[in-house]
Coordinates of C-alpha atoms in Angstrom, one line a residue:
X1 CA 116.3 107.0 123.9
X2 CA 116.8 106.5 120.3
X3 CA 115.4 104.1 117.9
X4 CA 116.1 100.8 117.6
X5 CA 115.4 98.2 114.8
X6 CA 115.1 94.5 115.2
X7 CA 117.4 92.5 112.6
X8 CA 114.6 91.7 110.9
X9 CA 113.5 95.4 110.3
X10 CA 110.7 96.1 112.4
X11 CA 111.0 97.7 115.8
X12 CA 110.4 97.4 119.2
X13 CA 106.8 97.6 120.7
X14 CA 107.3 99.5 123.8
X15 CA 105.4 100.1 126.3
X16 CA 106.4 103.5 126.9
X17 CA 106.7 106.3 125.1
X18 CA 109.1 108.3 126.4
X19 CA 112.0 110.5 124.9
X20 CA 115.4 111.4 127.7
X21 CA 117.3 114.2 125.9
X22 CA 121.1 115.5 127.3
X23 CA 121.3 118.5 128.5
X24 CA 122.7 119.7 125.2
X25 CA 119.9 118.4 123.5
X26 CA 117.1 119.6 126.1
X27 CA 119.1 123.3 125.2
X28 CA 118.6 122.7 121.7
X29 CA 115.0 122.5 121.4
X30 CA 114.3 124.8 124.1
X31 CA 116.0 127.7 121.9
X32 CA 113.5 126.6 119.1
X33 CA 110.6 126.3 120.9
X34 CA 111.1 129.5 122.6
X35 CA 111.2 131.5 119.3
X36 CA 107.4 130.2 118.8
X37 CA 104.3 131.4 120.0
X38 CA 101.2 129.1 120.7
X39 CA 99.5 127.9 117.2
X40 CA 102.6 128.6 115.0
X41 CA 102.9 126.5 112.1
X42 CA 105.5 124.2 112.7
X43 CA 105.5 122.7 108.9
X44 CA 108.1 125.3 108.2
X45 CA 110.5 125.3 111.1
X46 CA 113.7 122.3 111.4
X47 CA 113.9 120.7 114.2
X48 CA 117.2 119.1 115.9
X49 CA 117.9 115.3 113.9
X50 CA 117.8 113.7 117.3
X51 CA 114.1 113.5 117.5
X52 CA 113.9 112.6 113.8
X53 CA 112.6 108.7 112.9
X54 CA 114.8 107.1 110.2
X55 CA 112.5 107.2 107.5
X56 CA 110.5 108.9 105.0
X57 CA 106.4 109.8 106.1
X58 CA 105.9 108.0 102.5
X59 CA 107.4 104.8 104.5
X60 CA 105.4 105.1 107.5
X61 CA 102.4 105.3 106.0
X62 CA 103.1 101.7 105.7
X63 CA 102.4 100.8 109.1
X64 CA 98.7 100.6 107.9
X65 CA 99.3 97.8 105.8
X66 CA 101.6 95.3 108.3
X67 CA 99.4 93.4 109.7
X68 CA 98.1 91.1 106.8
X69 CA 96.9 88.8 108.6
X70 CA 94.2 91.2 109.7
X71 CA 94.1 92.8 106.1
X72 CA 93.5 89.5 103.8
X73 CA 90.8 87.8 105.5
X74 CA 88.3 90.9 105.1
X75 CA 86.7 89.7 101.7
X76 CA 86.3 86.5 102.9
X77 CA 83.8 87.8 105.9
X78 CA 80.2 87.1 104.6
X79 CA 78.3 88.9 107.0
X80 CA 78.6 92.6 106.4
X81 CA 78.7 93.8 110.4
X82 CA 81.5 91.1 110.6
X83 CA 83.1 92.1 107.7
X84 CA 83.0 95.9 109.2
X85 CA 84.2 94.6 112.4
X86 CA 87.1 93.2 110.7
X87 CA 88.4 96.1 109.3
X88 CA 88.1 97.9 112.2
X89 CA 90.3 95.4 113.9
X90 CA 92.5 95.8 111.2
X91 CA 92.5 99.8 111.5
X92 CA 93.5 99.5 115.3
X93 CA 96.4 96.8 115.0
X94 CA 98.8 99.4 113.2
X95 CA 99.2 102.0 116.0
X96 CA 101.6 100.3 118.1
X97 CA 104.3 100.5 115.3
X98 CA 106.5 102.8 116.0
X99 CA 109.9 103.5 117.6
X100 CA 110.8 104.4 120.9
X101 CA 110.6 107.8 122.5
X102 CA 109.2 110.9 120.7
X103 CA 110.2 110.8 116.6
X104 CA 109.3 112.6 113.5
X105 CA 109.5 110.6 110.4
X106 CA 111.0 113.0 107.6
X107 CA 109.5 115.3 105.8
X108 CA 109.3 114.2 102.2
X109 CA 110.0 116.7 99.5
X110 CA 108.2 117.3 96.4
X111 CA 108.4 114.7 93.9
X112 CA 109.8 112.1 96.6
X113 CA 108.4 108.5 95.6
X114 CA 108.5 105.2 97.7
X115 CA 107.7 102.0 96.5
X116 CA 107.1 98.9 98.2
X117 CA 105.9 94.8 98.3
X118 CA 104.8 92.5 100.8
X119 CA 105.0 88.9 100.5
X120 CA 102.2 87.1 101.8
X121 CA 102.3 83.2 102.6
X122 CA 99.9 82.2 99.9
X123 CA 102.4 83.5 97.5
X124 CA 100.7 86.3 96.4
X125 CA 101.5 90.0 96.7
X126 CA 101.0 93.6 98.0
X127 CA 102.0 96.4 96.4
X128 CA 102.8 99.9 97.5
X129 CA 103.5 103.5 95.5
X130 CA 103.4 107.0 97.2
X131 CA 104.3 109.9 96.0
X132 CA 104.6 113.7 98.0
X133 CA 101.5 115.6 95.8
X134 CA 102.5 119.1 97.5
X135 CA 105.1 120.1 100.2
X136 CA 103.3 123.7 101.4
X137 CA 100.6 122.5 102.8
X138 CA 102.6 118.7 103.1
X139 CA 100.4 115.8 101.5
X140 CA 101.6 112.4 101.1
X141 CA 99.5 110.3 98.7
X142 CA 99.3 106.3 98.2
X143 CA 98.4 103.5 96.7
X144 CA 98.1 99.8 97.7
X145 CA 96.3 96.8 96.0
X146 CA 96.4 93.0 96.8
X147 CA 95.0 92.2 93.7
X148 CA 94.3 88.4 94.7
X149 CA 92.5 89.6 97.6
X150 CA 90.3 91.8 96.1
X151 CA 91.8 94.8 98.4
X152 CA 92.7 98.1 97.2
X153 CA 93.5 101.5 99.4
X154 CA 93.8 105.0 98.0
X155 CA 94.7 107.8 100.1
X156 CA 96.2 111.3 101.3
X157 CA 97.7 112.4 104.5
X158 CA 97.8 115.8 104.9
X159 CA 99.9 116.4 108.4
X160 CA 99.5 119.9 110.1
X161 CA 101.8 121.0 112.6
X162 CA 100.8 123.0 115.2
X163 CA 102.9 124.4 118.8
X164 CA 101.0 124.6 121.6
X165 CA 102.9 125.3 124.4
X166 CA 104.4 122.6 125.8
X167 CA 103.0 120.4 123.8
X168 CA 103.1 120.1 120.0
X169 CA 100.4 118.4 117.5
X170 CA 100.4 116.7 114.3
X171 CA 96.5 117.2 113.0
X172 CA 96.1 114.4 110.6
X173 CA 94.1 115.5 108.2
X174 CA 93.0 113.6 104.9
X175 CA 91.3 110.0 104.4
X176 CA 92.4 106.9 103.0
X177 CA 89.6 104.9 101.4
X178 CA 89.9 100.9 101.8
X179 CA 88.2 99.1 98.8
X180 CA 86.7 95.7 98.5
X181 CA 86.5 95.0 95.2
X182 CA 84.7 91.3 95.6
X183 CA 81.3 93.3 97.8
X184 CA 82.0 96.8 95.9
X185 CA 82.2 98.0 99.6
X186 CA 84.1 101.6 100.7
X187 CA 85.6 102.2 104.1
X188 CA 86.2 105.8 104.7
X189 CA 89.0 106.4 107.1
X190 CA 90.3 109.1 109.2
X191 CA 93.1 109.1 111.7
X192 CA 93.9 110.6 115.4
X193 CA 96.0 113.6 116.3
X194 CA 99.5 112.7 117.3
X195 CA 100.7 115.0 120.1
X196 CA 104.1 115.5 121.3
X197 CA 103.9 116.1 125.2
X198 CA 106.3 117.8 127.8
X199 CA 108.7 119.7 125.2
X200 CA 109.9 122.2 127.2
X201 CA 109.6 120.8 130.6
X202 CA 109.2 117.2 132.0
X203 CA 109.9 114.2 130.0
X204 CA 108.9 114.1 126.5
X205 CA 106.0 111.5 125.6
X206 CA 104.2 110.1 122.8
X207 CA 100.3 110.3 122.7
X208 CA 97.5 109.5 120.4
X209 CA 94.5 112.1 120.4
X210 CA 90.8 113.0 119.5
X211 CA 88.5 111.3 117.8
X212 CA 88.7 108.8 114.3
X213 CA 86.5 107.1 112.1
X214 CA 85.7 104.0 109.9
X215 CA 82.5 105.2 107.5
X216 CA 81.0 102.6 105.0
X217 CA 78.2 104.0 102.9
X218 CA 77.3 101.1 101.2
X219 CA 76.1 99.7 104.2
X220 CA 75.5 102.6 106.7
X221 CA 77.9 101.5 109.5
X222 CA 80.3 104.1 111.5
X223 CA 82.9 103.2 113.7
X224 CA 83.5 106.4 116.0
X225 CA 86.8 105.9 117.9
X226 CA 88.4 108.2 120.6
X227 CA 92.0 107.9 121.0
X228 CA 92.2 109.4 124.7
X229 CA 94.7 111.5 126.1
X230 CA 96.0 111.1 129.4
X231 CA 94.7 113.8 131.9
X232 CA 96.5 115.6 134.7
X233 CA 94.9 114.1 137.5
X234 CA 93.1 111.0 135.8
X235 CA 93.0 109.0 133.4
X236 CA 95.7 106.6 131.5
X237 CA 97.9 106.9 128.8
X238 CA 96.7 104.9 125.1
X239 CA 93.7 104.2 125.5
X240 CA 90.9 103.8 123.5
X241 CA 87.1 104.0 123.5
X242 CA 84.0 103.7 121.2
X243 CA 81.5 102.4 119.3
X244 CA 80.4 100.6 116.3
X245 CA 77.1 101.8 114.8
X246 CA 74.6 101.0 112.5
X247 CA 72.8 103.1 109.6
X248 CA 70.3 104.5 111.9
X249 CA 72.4 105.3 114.8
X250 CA 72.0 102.3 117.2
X251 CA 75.1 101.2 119.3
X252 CA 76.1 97.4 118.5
X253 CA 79.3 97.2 119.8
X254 CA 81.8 98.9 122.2
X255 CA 85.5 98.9 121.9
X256 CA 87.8 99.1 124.8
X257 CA 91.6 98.7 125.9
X258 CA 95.0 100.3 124.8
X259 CA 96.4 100.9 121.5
X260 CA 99.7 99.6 122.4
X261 CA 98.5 96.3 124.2
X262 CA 95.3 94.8 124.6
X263 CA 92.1 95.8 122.9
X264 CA 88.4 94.3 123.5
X265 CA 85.5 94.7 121.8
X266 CA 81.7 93.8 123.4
X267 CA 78.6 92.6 121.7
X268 CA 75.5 95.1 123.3
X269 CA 73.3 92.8 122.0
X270 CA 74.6 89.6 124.0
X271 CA 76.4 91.5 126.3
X272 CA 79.9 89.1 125.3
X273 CA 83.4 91.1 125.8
X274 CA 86.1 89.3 124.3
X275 CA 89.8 90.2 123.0
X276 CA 89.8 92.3 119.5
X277 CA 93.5 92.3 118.9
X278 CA 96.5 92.0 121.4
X279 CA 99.3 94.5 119.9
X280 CA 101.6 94.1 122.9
X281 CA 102.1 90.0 121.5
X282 CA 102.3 90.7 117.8
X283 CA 104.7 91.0 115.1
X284 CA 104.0 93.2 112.2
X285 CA 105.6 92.5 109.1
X286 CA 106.8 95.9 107.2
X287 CA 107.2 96.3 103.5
X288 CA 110.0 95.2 101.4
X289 CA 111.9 97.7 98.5
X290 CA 114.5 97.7 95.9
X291 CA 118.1 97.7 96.5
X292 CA 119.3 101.5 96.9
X293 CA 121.3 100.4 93.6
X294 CA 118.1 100.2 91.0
X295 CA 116.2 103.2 92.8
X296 CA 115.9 106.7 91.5
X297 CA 117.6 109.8 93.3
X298 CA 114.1 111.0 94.2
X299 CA 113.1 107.6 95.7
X300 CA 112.9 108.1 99.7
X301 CA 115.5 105.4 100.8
X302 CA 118.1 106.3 98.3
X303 CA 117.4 110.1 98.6
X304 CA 117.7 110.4 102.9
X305 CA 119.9 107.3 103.1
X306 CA 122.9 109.5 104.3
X307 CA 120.4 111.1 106.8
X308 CA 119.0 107.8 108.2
X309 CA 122.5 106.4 108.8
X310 CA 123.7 109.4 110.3
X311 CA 120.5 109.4 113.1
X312 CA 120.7 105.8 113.7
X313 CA 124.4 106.1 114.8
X314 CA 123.5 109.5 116.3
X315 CA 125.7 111.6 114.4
X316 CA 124.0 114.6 115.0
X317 CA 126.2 116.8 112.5
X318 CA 126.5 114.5 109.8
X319 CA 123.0 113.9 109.8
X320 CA 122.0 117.7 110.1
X321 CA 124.6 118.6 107.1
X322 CA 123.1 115.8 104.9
X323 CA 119.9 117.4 105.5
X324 CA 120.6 120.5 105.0
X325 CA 121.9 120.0 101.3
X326 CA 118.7 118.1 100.5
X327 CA 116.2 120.9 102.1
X328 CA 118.1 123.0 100.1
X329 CA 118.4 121.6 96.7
X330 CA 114.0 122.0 97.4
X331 CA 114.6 125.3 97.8
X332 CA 116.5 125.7 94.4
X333 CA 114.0 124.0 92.8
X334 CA 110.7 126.0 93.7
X335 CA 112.8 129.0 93.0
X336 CA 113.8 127.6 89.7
X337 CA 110.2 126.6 89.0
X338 CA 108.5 130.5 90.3
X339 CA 111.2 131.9 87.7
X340 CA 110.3 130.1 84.3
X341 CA 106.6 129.8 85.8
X342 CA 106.3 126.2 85.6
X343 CA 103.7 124.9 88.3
X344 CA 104.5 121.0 89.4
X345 CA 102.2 118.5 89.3
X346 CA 103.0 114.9 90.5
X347 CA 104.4 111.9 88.2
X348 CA 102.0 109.5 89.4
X349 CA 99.0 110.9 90.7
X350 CA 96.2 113.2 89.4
X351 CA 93.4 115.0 90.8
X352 CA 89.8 113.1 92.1
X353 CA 87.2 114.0 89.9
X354 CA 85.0 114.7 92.3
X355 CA 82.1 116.7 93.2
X356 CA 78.3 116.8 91.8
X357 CA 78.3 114.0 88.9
X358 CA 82.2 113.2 89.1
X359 CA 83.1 109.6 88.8
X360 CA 85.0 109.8 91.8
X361 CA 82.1 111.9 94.3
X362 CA 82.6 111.9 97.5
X363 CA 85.9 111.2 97.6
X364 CA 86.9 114.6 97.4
X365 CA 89.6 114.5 100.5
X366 CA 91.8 112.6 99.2
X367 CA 92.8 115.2 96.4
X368 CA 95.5 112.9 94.3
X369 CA 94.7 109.5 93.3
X370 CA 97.1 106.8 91.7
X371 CA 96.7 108.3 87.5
X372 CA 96.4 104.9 86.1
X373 CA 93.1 102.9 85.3
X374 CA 94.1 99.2 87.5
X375 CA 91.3 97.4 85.6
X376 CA 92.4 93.8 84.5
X377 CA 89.7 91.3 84.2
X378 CA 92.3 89.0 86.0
X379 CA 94.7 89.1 89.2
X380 CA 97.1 88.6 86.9
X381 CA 96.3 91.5 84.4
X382 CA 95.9 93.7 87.6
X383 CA 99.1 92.5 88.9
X384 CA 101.2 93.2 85.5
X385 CA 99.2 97.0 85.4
X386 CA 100.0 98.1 88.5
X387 CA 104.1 97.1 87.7
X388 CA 103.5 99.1 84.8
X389 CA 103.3 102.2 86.7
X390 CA 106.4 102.1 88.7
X391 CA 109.2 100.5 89.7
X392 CA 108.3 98.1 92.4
X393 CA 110.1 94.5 92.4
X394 CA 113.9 94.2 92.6
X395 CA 115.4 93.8 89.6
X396 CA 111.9 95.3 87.7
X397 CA 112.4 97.8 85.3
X398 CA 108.8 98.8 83.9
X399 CA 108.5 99.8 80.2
X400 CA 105.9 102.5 80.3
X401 CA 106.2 103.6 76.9
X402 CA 103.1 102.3 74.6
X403 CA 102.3 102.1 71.1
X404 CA 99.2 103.9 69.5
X405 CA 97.0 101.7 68.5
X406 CA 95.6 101.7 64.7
X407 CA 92.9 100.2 62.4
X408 CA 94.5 96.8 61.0
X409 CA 92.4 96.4 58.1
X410 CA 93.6 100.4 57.2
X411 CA 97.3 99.9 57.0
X412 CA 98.9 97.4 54.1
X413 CA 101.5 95.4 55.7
X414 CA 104.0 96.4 53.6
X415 CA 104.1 99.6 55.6
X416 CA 104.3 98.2 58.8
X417 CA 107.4 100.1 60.2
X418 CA 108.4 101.0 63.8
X419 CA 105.6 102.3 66.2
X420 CA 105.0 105.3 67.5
X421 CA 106.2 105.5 70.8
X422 CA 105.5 107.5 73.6
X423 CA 108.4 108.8 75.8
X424 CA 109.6 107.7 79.5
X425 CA 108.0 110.1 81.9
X426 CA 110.7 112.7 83.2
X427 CA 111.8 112.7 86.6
X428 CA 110.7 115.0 89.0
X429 CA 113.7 117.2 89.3
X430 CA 113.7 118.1 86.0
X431 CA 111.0 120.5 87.1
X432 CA 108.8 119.9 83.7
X433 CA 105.0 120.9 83.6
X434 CA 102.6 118.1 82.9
X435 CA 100.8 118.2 79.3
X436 CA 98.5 115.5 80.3
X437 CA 95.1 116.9 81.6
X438 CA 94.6 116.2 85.2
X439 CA 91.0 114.3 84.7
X440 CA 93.1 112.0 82.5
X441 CA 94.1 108.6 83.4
X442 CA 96.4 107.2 81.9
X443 CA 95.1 103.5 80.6
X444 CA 97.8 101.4 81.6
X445 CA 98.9 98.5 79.7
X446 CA 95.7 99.2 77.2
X447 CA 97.3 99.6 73.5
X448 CA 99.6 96.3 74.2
X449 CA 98.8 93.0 75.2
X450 CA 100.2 92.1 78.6
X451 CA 102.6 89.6 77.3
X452 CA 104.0 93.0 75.3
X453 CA 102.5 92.2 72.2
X454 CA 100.4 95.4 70.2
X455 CA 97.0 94.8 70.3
X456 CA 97.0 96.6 66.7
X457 CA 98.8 97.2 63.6
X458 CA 101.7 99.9 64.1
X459 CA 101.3 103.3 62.0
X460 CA 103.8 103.9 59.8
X461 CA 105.5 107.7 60.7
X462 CA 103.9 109.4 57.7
X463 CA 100.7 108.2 58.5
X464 CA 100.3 110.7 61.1
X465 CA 98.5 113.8 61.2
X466 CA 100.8 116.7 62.0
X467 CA 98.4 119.6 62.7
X468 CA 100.2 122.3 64.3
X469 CA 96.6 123.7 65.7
X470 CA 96.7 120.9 68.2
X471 CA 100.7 119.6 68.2
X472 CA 100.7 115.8 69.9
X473 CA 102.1 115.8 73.0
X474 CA 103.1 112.9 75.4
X475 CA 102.2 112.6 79.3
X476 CA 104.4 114.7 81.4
X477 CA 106.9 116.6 79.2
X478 CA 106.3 119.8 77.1
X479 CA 105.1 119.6 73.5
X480 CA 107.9 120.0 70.8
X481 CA 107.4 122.9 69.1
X482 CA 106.5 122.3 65.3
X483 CA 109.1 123.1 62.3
X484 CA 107.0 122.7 59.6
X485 CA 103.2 122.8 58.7
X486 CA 101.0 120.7 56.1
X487 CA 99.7 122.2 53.3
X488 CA 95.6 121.8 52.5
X489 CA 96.3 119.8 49.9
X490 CA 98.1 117.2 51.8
X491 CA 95.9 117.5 54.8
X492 CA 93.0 116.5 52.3
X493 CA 95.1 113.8 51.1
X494 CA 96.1 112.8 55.1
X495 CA 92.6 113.0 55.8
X496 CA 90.9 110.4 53.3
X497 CA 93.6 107.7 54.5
X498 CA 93.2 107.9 57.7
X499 CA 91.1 109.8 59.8
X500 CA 91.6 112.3 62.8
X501 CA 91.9 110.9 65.6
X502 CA 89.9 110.6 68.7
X503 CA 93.1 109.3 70.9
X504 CA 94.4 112.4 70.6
X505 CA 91.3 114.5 71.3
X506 CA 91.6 115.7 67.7
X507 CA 88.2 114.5 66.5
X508 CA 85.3 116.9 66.7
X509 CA 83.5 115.0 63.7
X510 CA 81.8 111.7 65.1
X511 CA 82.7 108.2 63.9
X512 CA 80.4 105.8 62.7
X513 CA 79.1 103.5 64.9
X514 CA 80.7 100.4 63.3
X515 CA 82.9 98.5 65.1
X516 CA 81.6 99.4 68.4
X517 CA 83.1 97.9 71.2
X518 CA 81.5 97.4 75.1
X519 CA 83.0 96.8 78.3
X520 CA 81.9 97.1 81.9
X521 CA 84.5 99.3 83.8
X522 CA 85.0 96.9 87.2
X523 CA 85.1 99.9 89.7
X524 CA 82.3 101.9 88.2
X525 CA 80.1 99.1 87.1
X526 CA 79.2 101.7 84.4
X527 CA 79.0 100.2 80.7
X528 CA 81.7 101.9 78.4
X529 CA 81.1 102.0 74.9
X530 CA 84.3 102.7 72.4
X531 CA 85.8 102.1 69.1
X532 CA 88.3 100.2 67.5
X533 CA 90.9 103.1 67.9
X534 CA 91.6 104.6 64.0
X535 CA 95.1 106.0 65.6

């Protein structure tokens, strides 16, 4: 039983989870499964395109955002146990989207980026990057923000393959962290085990496994949910158990039911049962993306387009050739990359800053976070920062380069010429290094006004510093190397008109404290203090 999509995009909810193979396709896998040996890594081995989903893991990831009916109201829950109740509701409504039978989504390859929107009836949005961090071990990383809902998500899925027999498992390891931006609460978030059952013998079925959970530490509440598997002699399939749980431990509710159909949650302190969320009479409402026209060659629905067609109309060869020749282009590249000695690093992510004193503690799992500061005062600002950091609207194409910002009152306007302008980042497949330090946000949208005005005076080009001690260099491409040098003289002379500056981490004298600016950063609460910017 293959896949099948509703007009409208989404698919089926099923109520089995069952794959029938042919006998030449039962052969197939049986000749790959029987080269393996119990708790082989299957991250490495490629399996027959007939038990492949349609789409990219970066897509699928989306199923955690389509119900928004269940995602916008949070915020507006005043009582915090409610409010955690609500996202718990909201974590469970996702699982039933899927497609039919036993399916993989595709494994994305290094670089790969997917973007998406959601439009909400209000007439606001959602917004959606990812971006595949690493491809040995596999982690997906994400962003989404409904910035008029005071809503934001962060995370990375780190997928680990295992065989066991005649079974195999997806442990899905890594956290997503849901923020709410109006109570300055965190939800921590971890997901089941997905298990493949009945791969060499019997029919092939979908299950859910193990145990996930929903951590707040603002407030001290845990949800601890078991996903349970079906057992030989007992037991049913999807269903669900557990409890919701205060800061000291105590039980205050219990959750119930099947992640597929109907799901109940009880009250121990009144002793009231009543229906949490009915997946088996719902419609989920997936994201929306660019035409395949306006997206780049590494973005996942232009990059496995001729694979997806080729597995919905069950073109086994086509679709396996197509493959192929992307899976090996990756290949090409990381040997490309070992033999110049260039390591990767992602376009749009950068490492947490976490541990002891980071700003970012505790939040160590999830590795990669989005590498832009989304810090507007306003929706709006929000809204125009977060288009600044990819492509994400039809028709959108964002402008990321900025202009250095400079002391008005040091430049006569007579010199005013053409800014200084940082480049485009590369793509990925030209296999460049990152220059920009990985503790380094990028503050997006900061030197220019959001209407694309400059904040500042632009520099004139011989205004610049060239020191070729500490060559400028612009985020994610190499420096250019340096043809000439300054004389002391000159650099005297540079000096007196215009400072070094501390944009470019070229100032180790400090500046006076005139001018000094404050602001309160709106994720850290933490007062910043800074300077009119001298270049």
């Amino acid at each position: 039983m293959d896949e099948t999509r509703r007009h409208d995009g989404s698919e089926e909810v099923t109520k089995e989870d069952e794959t029938v193979m042919d006998s030449e396709q039962g052969s197939m896998l049986s000749h790959i499964i029987s080269q393996l040996r119990p708790g082989a890594d299957l991250s490495r081995v490629t399996l027959p395109t007939f038990i492949l989903e349609p789409r990219s893991m970066l897509e699928r990831i989306t199923n955690f955002m389509a119900h928004p009916e269940e995602l916008l109201s949070i915020p507006k829950v005043d009582d915090p146990v409610k409010r955690f109740v609500a996202v718990t509701k909201f974590y469970l409504s996702g699982w039933h989207i899927k497609p039919r039978g036993v399916k993989k989504p595709l494994n994305p390859i290094l670089g790969e980026i997917f973007t998406g929107y959601w439009d909400y009836p209000d007439g606001t949005k959602g917004y959606y990057i990812a971006e595949q961090t690493s491809h040995h071990p596999p982690k997906s990383s994400y962003f989404f923000m409904a910035p008029e809902h005071n809503i934001r998500i962060d995370g990375t899925l780190k997928p680990r393959s295992k065989f066991l027999g005649n079974s195999a498992a997806s442990m899905m390891e890594g956290i997503a962290v849901l923020r709410l931006l109006n109570t300055g609460e965190r939800f921590f978030v971890t997901q089941p085990n997905m298990y493949a059952r009945g791969i060499l013998f019997g029919t092939m079925k979908y299950e859910l496994g193990d145990h996930a959970y929903i951590r707040c530490p603002e407030t001290g509440l845990v949800a601890d949910l078991e996903f349970k598997t079906k057992g030989y002699f007992s037991g049913t399939y999807n269903a669900i158990g557990g409890f919701i749980k205060d800061a000291s431990g105590k039980n205050l509710y219990e959750l119930s039911g099947l992640w597929n159909e109907e799901m109940y949650i009880k009250d121990l302190t009144t002793g009231k049962k009543e229906l949490l969320f009915d997946a088996g009479h719902t419609k989920h409402t997936p994201p929306m993306a660019r035409p395949l026209k306006e997206q780049d060659e590494r973005e996942s629905q232009r990059l496995w387009h001729d694979v997806t067609e080729a597995v919905k109309r069950r073109d086994q060869d086509v679709a396996t050739d197509a493959k192929a020749k992307i899976e090996e282009m990756q290949r090409e590249e990381a040997a490309k990359r070992n033999s110049e000695g260039v390591d990767w690093t992602p376009q749009l992510f950068r490492r947490v800053q976490g541990g002891q004193g980071g700003s970012e503690e505790g939040e160590e799992d999830l590795d990669w976070i989005i590498n832009a500061k989304v810090d507007g005062k306003t929706p709006e600002e929000k809204v125009k920062q977060i288009l600044q950091i990819y492509a994400i609207l039809p028709g959108q194409k964002p402008d990321r380069q900025f202009n250095i910002p400079s002391r008005t009152n040091s430049i006569h306007p007579a010199q005013t010429q053409q800014p200084v302008q940082v480049q485009q980042p590369m793509q990925p497949e030209q296999a460049q290094p990152a220059v920009v330090p990985q503790h380094q946000e990028q503050s997006v949208g900061f030197p220019t006004n959001f209407d694309g005005s400059t904040t500042h005076a632009p520099l004139p080009y011989r205004s610049i510093p060239n020191d070729p001690g500490n060559p400028p260099t612009v985020p994610f491409q190499k420096p250019s190397p340096q043809s000439t040098t300054i004389s002391p003289e000159h650099r005297e002379q540079i000096a007196q008109e215009l400072p070094p500056s501390k944009l470019l981490n070229s100032n180790p004298a400090p500046e006076p404290r005139s001018n000094v600016l404050r602001r309160k950063d709106s994720e850290t609460q933490e007062d910043e203090e800074f300077q009119d910017a001298q270049s």
